[in-house]
Amino acid sequence: MNHQVAEKIRMERLRLNLSQQNMADELGITVAAYSNLERGVSDISLSRLYQIAKILKRDPYWFLANDFRVEDEAVPYMTSNQQALSHQVFMLIQQVQNLQVEINSIKTKIGY
């Protein structure tokens, strides 16, 4: 994940008045490990992004989008169709990442 994702996580955490300690506790990691995620020092896996999104009550795709628009606060939850589409997008991204890992593994095996 890139620094923009990490920055969106940080901004959303601050908007919700959560501390890094709160986030670390919810994720079951140390504050230092969480800080590294939020600063972009450590990569954020999709499964970790999904956990963070759940804590911050955001769609995981929102963190991956290329803009910082904030949705209307009066409608903080998605419709069931939006949730289903979001889940499909999340699963497709995960499949693409898994395929990239598999491609890299095959390239290594054949000496590419």
PDB file of C-alpha atoms in Angstrom:
ATOM      1  CA  MET A   1       0.000   0.000   0.000  1.00  0.00           C
ATOM      2  CA  ASN A   2       1.220   3.511  -0.580  1.00  0.00           C
ATOM      3  CA  HIS A   3       1.665   6.544   1.600  1.00  0.00           C
ATOM      4  CA  GLN A   4      -1.679   7.993   0.477  1.00  0.00           C
ATOM      5  CA  VAL A   5      -3.477   5.003   2.021  1.00  0.00           C
ATOM      6  CA  ALA A   6      -1.496   5.431   5.237  1.00  0.00           C
ATOM      7  CA  GLU A   7      -2.319   9.145   5.307  1.00  0.00           C
ATOM      8  CA  LYS A   8      -6.025   8.462   4.814  1.00  0.00           C
ATOM      9  CA  ILE A   9      -5.926   6.009   7.710  1.00  0.00           C
ATOM     10  CA  ARG A  10      -4.239   8.597   9.918  1.00  0.00           C
ATOM     11  CA  MET A  11      -6.699  11.344   8.951  1.00  0.00           C
ATOM     12  CA  GLU A  12      -9.708   9.109   9.559  1.00  0.00           C
ATOM     13  CA  ARG A  13      -8.333   7.959  12.929  1.00  0.00           C
ATOM     14  CA  LEU A  14      -7.868  11.575  13.983  1.00  0.00           C
ATOM     15  CA  ARG A  15     -11.340  12.504  12.726  1.00  0.00           C
ATOM     16  CA  LEU A  16     -12.782   9.821  14.999  1.00  0.00           C
ATOM     17  CA  ASN A  17     -10.621  10.981  17.932  1.00  0.00           C
ATOM     18  CA  LEU A  18      -8.908   7.606  18.222  1.00  0.00           C
ATOM     19  CA  SER A  19      -5.341   7.289  19.427  1.00  0.00           C
ATOM     20  CA  GLN A  20      -2.683   5.069  17.920  1.00  0.00           C
ATOM     21  CA  GLN A  21      -2.940   3.078  21.152  1.00  0.00           C
ATOM     22  CA  ASN A  22      -6.676   2.522  20.515  1.00  0.00           C
ATOM     23  CA  MET A  23      -5.945   1.281  17.005  1.00  0.00           C
ATOM     24  CA  ALA A  24      -3.059  -0.934  18.098  1.00  0.00           C
ATOM     25  CA  ASP A  25      -5.201  -2.500  20.824  1.00  0.00           C
ATOM     26  CA  GLU A  26      -8.037  -3.213  18.382  1.00  0.00           C
ATOM     27  CA  LEU A  27      -5.604  -4.747  15.887  1.00  0.00           C
ATOM     28  CA  GLY A  28      -3.689  -6.734  18.503  1.00  0.00           C
ATOM     29  CA  ILE A  29      -0.336  -5.154  17.640  1.00  0.00           C
ATOM     30  CA  THR A  30       2.081  -2.797  19.366  1.00  0.00           C
ATOM     31  CA  VAL A  31       1.790   0.967  19.082  1.00  0.00           C
ATOM     32  CA  ALA A  32       5.169   0.990  17.317  1.00  0.00           C
ATOM     33  CA  ALA A  33       3.935  -1.518  14.727  1.00  0.00           C
ATOM     34  CA  TYR A  34       0.759   0.502  14.179  1.00  0.00           C
ATOM     35  CA  SER A  35       2.741   3.728  13.890  1.00  0.00           C
ATOM     36  CA  ASN A  36       4.870   2.113  11.177  1.00  0.00           C
ATOM     37  CA  LEU A  37       1.709   1.191   9.259  1.00  0.00           C
ATOM     38  CA  GLU A  38       0.270   4.668   9.562  1.00  0.00           C
ATOM     39  CA  ARG A  39       3.508   6.377   8.513  1.00  0.00           C
ATOM     40  CA  GLY A  40       3.898   4.090   5.508  1.00  0.00           C
ATOM     41  CA  VAL A  41       7.084   2.521   6.867  1.00  0.00           C
ATOM     42  CA  SER A  42       5.493  -0.950   6.882  1.00  0.00           C
ATOM     43  CA  ASP A  43       3.298  -2.232   4.080  1.00  0.00           C
ATOM     44  CA  ILE A  44      -0.363  -2.748   4.888  1.00  0.00           C
ATOM     45  CA  SER A  45      -1.747  -6.088   3.740  1.00  0.00           C
ATOM     46  CA  LEU A  46      -5.274  -6.261   2.408  1.00  0.00           C
ATOM     47  CA  SER A  47      -6.395  -8.275   5.409  1.00  0.00           C
ATOM     48  CA  ARG A  48      -4.932  -5.623   7.728  1.00  0.00           C
ATOM     49  CA  LEU A  49      -6.565  -2.870   5.657  1.00  0.00           C
ATOM     50  CA  TYR A  50      -9.872  -4.680   6.014  1.00  0.00           C
ATOM     51  CA  GLN A  51      -9.421  -4.766   9.831  1.00  0.00           C
ATOM     52  CA  ILE A  52      -8.516  -1.076   9.931  1.00  0.00           C
ATOM     53  CA  ALA A  53     -11.473  -0.167   7.720  1.00  0.00           C
ATOM     54  CA  LYS A  54     -13.810  -2.039  10.041  1.00  0.00           C
ATOM     55  CA  ILE A  55     -12.464  -0.190  13.101  1.00  0.00           C
ATOM     56  CA  LEU A  56     -12.739   3.157  11.322  1.00  0.00           C
ATOM     57  CA  LYS A  57     -16.188   2.267   9.937  1.00  0.00           C
ATOM     58  CA  ARG A  58     -15.093   2.811   6.348  1.00  0.00           C
ATOM     59  CA  ASP A  59     -15.250   0.765   3.203  1.00  0.00           C
ATOM     60  CA  PRO A  60     -11.759  -0.674   2.505  1.00  0.00           C
ATOM     61  CA  TYR A  61     -12.006   0.663  -1.051  1.00  0.00           C
ATOM     62  CA  TRP A  62     -12.320   4.222   0.286  1.00  0.00           C
ATOM     63  CA  PHE A  63      -8.718   4.024   1.484  1.00  0.00           C
ATOM     64  CA  LEU A  64      -7.592   2.873  -1.970  1.00  0.00           C
ATOM     65  CA  ALA A  65      -9.438   5.596  -3.886  1.00  0.00           C
ATOM     66  CA  ASN A  66      -7.301   8.393  -5.311  1.00  0.00           C
ATOM     67  CA  ASP A  67      -8.980  11.319  -3.633  1.00  0.00           C
ATOM     68  CA  PHE A  68      -9.639  12.674  -0.171  1.00  0.00           C
ATOM     69  CA  ARG A  69     -13.302  13.561  -0.575  1.00  0.00           C
ATOM     70  CA  VAL A  70     -15.282  12.985   2.573  1.00  0.00           C
ATOM     71  CA  GLU A  71     -18.739  11.564   2.095  1.00  0.00           C
ATOM     72  CA  ASP A  72     -21.767  13.229   3.604  1.00  0.00           C
ATOM     73  CA  GLU A  73     -21.632  12.665   7.347  1.00  0.00           C
ATOM     74  CA  ALA A  74     -25.399  12.194   7.420  1.00  0.00           C
ATOM     75  CA  VAL A  75     -25.015   8.927   5.474  1.00  0.00           C
ATOM     76  CA  PRO A  76     -22.112   7.131   7.164  1.00  0.00           C
ATOM     77  CA  TYR A  77     -23.156   3.610   6.138  1.00  0.00           C
ATOM     78  CA  MET A  78     -23.353   2.026   2.730  1.00  0.00           C
ATOM     79  CA  THR A  79     -26.387   0.370   1.234  1.00  0.00           C
ATOM     80  CA  SER A  80     -26.316  -3.409   0.952  1.00  0.00           C
ATOM     81  CA  ASN A  81     -25.600  -3.099  -2.791  1.00  0.00           C
ATOM     82  CA  GLN A  82     -22.660  -0.803  -2.100  1.00  0.00           C
ATOM     83  CA  GLN A  83     -21.366  -3.207   0.535  1.00  0.00           C
ATOM     84  CA  ALA A  84     -21.649  -6.124  -1.882  1.00  0.00           C
ATOM     85  CA  LEU A  85     -19.818  -4.214  -4.608  1.00  0.00           C
ATOM     86  CA  SER A  86     -17.174  -3.076  -2.165  1.00  0.00           C
ATOM     87  CA  HIS A  87     -16.623  -6.639  -1.040  1.00  0.00           C
ATOM     88  CA  GLN A  88     -16.322  -7.788  -4.660  1.00  0.00           C
ATOM     89  CA  VAL A  89     -13.761  -5.072  -5.396  1.00  0.00           C
ATOM     90  CA  PHE A  90     -11.833  -6.029  -2.272  1.00  0.00           C
ATOM     91  CA  MET A  91     -11.826  -9.714  -3.277  1.00  0.00           C
ATOM     92  CA  LEU A  92     -10.693  -8.876  -6.822  1.00  0.00           C
ATOM     93  CA  ILE A  93      -7.834  -6.747  -5.518  1.00  0.00           C
ATOM     94  CA  GLN A  94      -6.813  -9.605  -3.258  1.00  0.00           C
ATOM     95  CA  GLN A  95      -6.922 -12.046  -6.194  1.00  0.00           C
ATOM     96  CA  VAL A  96      -4.757  -9.729  -8.298  1.00  0.00           C
ATOM     97  CA  GLN A  97      -2.209  -9.500  -5.493  1.00  0.00           C
ATOM     98  CA  ASN A  98      -2.203 -13.288  -5.070  1.00  0.00           C
ATOM     99  CA  LEU A  99      -1.676 -13.731  -8.805  1.00  0.00           C
ATOM    100  CA  GLN A 100       1.201 -11.246  -8.736  1.00  0.00           C
ATOM    101  CA  VAL A 101       2.849 -13.272  -5.959  1.00  0.00           C
ATOM    102  CA  GLU A 102       2.343 -16.446  -7.995  1.00  0.00           C
ATOM    103  CA  ILE A 103       3.800 -14.808 -11.122  1.00  0.00           C
ATOM    104  CA  ASN A 104       6.853 -13.649  -9.191  1.00  0.00           C
ATOM    105  CA  SER A 105       7.298 -17.149  -7.765  1.00  0.00           C
ATOM    106  CA  ILE A 106       7.149 -18.698 -11.240  1.00  0.00           C
ATOM    107  CA  LYS A 107       9.597 -16.100 -12.586  1.00  0.00           C
ATOM    108  CA  THR A 108      12.012 -16.992  -9.795  1.00  0.00           C
ATOM    109  CA  LYS A 109      11.689 -20.718 -10.533  1.00  0.00           C
ATOM    110  CA  ILE A 110      12.426 -20.281 -14.241  1.00  0.00           C
ATOM    111  CA  GLY A 111      15.191 -17.762 -13.631  1.00  0.00           C
ATOM    112  CA  TYR A 112      13.448 -14.861 -15.326  1.00  0.00           C
TER     113      TYR A 112
END
